[in-house]
Coordinates of N, CA and C in Angstrom, one line a residue:
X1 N 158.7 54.5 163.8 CA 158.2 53.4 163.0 C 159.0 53.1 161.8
X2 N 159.7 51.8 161.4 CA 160.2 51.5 160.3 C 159.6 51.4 159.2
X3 N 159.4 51.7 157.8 CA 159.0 51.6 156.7 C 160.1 50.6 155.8
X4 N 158.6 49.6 155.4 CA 159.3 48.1 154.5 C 158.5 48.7 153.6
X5 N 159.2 48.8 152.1 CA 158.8 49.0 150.7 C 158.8 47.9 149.7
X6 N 157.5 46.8 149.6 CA 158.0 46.0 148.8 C 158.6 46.4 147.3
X7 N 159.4 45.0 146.8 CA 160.1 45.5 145.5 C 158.7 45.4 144.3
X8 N 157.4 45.4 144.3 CA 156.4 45.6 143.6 C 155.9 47.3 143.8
X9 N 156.0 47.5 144.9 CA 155.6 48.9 145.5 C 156.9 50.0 144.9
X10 N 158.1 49.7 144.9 CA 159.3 50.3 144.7 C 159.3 50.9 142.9
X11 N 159.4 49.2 142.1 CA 159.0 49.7 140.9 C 158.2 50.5 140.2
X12 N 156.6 50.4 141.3 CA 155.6 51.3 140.4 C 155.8 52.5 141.0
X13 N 156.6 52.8 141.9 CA 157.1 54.2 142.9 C 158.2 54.8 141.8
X14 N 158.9 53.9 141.3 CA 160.2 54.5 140.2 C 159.3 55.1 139.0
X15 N 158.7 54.4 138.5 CA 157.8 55.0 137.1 C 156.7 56.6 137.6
X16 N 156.9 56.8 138.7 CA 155.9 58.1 138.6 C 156.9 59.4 138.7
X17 N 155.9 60.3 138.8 CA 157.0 61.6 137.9 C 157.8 62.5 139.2
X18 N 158.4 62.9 139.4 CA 159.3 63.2 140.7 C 158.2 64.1 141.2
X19 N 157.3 64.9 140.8 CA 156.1 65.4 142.3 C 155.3 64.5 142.7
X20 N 154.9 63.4 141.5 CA 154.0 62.6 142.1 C 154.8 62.0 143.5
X21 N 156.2 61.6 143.5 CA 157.3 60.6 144.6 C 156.9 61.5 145.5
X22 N 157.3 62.7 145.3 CA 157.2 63.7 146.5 C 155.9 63.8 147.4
X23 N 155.0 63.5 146.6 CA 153.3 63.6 147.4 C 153.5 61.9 148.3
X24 N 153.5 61.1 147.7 CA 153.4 59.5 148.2 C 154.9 59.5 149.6
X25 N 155.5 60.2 149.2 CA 156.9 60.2 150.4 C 156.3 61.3 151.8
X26 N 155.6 62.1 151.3 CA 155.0 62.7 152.5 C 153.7 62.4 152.9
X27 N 153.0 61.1 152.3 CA 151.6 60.3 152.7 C 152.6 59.2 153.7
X28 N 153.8 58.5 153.3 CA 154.2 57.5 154.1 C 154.7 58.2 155.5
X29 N 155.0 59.3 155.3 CA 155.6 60.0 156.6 C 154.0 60.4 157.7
X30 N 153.0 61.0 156.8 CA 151.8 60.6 157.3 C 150.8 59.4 158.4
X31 N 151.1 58.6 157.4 CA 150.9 57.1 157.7 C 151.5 56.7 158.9
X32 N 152.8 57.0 159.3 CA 153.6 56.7 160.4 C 153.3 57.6 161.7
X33 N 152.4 58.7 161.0 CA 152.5 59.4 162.7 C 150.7 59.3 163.1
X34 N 149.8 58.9 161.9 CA 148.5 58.6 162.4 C 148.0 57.4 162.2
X35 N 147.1 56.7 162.9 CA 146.4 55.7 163.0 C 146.1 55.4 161.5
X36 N 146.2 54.1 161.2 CA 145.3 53.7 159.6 C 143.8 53.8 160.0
X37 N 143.0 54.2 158.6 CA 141.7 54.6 159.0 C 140.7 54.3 158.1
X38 N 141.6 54.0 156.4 CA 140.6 53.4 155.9 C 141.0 51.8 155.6
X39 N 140.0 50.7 155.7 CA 140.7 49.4 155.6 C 139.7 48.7 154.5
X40 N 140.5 47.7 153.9 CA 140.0 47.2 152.8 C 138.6 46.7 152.7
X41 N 137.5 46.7 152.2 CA 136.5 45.4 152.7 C 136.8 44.0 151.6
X42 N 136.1 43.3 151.9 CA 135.9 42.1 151.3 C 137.2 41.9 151.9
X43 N 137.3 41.4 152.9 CA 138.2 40.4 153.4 C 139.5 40.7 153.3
X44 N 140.0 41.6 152.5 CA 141.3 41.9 152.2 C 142.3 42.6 153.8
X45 N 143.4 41.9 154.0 CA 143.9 42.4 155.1 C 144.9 43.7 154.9
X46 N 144.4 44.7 154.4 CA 145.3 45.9 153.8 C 144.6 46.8 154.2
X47 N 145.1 48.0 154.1 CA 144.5 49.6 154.2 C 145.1 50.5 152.8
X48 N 144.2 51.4 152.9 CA 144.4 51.9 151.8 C 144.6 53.7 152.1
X49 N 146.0 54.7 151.6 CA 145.7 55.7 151.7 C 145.7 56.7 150.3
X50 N 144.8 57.3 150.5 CA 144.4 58.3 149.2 C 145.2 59.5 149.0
X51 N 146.0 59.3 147.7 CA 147.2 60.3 147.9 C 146.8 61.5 147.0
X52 N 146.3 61.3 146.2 CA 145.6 62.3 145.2 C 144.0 61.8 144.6
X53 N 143.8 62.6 144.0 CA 142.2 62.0 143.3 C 142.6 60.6 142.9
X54 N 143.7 60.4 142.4 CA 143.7 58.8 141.8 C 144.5 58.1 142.4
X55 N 145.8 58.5 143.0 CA 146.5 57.7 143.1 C 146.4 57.6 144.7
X56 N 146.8 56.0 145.3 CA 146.3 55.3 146.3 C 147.5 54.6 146.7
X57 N 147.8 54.7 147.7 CA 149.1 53.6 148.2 C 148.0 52.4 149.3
X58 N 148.7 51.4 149.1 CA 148.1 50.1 149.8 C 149.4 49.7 150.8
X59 N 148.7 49.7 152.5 CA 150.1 48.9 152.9 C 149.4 48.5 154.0
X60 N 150.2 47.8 155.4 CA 149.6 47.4 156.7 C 150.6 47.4 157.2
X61 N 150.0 47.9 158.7 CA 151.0 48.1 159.8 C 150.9 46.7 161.1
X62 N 152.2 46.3 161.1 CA 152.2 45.1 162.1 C 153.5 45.6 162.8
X63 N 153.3 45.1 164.4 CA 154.3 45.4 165.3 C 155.4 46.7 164.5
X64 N 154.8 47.9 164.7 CA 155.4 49.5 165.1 C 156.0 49.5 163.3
X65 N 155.9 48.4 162.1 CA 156.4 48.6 161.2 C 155.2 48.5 160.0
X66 N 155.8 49.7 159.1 CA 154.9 50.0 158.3 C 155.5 49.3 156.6
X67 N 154.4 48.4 156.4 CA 154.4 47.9 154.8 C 154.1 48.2 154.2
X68 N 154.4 49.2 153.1 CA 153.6 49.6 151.6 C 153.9 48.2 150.4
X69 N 152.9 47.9 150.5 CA 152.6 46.9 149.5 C 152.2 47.3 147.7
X70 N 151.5 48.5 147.7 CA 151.5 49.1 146.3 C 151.7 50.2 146.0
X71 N 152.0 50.6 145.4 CA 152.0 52.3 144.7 C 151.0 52.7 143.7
X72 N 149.7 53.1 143.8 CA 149.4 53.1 142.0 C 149.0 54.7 142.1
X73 N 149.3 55.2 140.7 CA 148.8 56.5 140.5 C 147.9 56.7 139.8
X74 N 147.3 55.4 139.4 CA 146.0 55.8 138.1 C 144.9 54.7 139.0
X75 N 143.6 55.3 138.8 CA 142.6 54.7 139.7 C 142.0 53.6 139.3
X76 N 142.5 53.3 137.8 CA 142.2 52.3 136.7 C 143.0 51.2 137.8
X77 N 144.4 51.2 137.8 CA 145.2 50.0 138.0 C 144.5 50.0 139.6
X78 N 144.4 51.1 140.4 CA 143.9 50.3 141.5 C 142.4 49.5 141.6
X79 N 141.7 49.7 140.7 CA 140.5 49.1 140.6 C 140.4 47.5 140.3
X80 N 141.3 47.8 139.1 CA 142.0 45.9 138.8 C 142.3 45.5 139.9
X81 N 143.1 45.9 140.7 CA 144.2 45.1 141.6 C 142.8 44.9 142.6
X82 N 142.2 46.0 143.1 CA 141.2 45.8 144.4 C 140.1 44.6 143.4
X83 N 139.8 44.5 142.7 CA 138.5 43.6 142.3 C 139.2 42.6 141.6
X84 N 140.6 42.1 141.7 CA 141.3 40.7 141.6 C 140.8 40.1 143.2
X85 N 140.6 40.8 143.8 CA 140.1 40.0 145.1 C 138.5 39.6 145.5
X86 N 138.3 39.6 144.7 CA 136.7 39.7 144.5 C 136.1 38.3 144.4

């Protein structure tokens, strides 16, 4: 399965601290060999995977390729971003 990293997902991936890269680089290697399992509600067409107590990567998988759409490491920023869709 190919992995597309948008350049929003990329930037907030550069600003975290090299173990945090390390945990989120072996969730995407994850992501690629199991089924997605948690998916957004309220309408949102994303999935969401839980990389630590806080931090959460957002992506969707369409034909065999995998999109990470966000990176966040604090639960604050994913809370804004998830209830901008609200």
């Amino acid at each position: 399965m190919e992995i597309v990293i948008a350049e929003c997902a990329v930037r907030e991936f550069e600003r975290f601290p090299r173990d945090l890269q390390i945990l989120f680089l072996s969730h995407f290697e994850k992501i690629q060999s199991l089924p997605p399992r948690r998916h957004l509600k309220y309408g949102i067409p994303f999935h969401v995977e839980k990389v630590t107590r806080q931090a959460r990567i957002i992506y969707d998988i369409r034909e065999n390729t995998l999109y990470v759409l966000h990176c966040f490491e604090d639960h604050k920023d994913y809370e804004q971003w998830y209830n901008s869709y609200r």
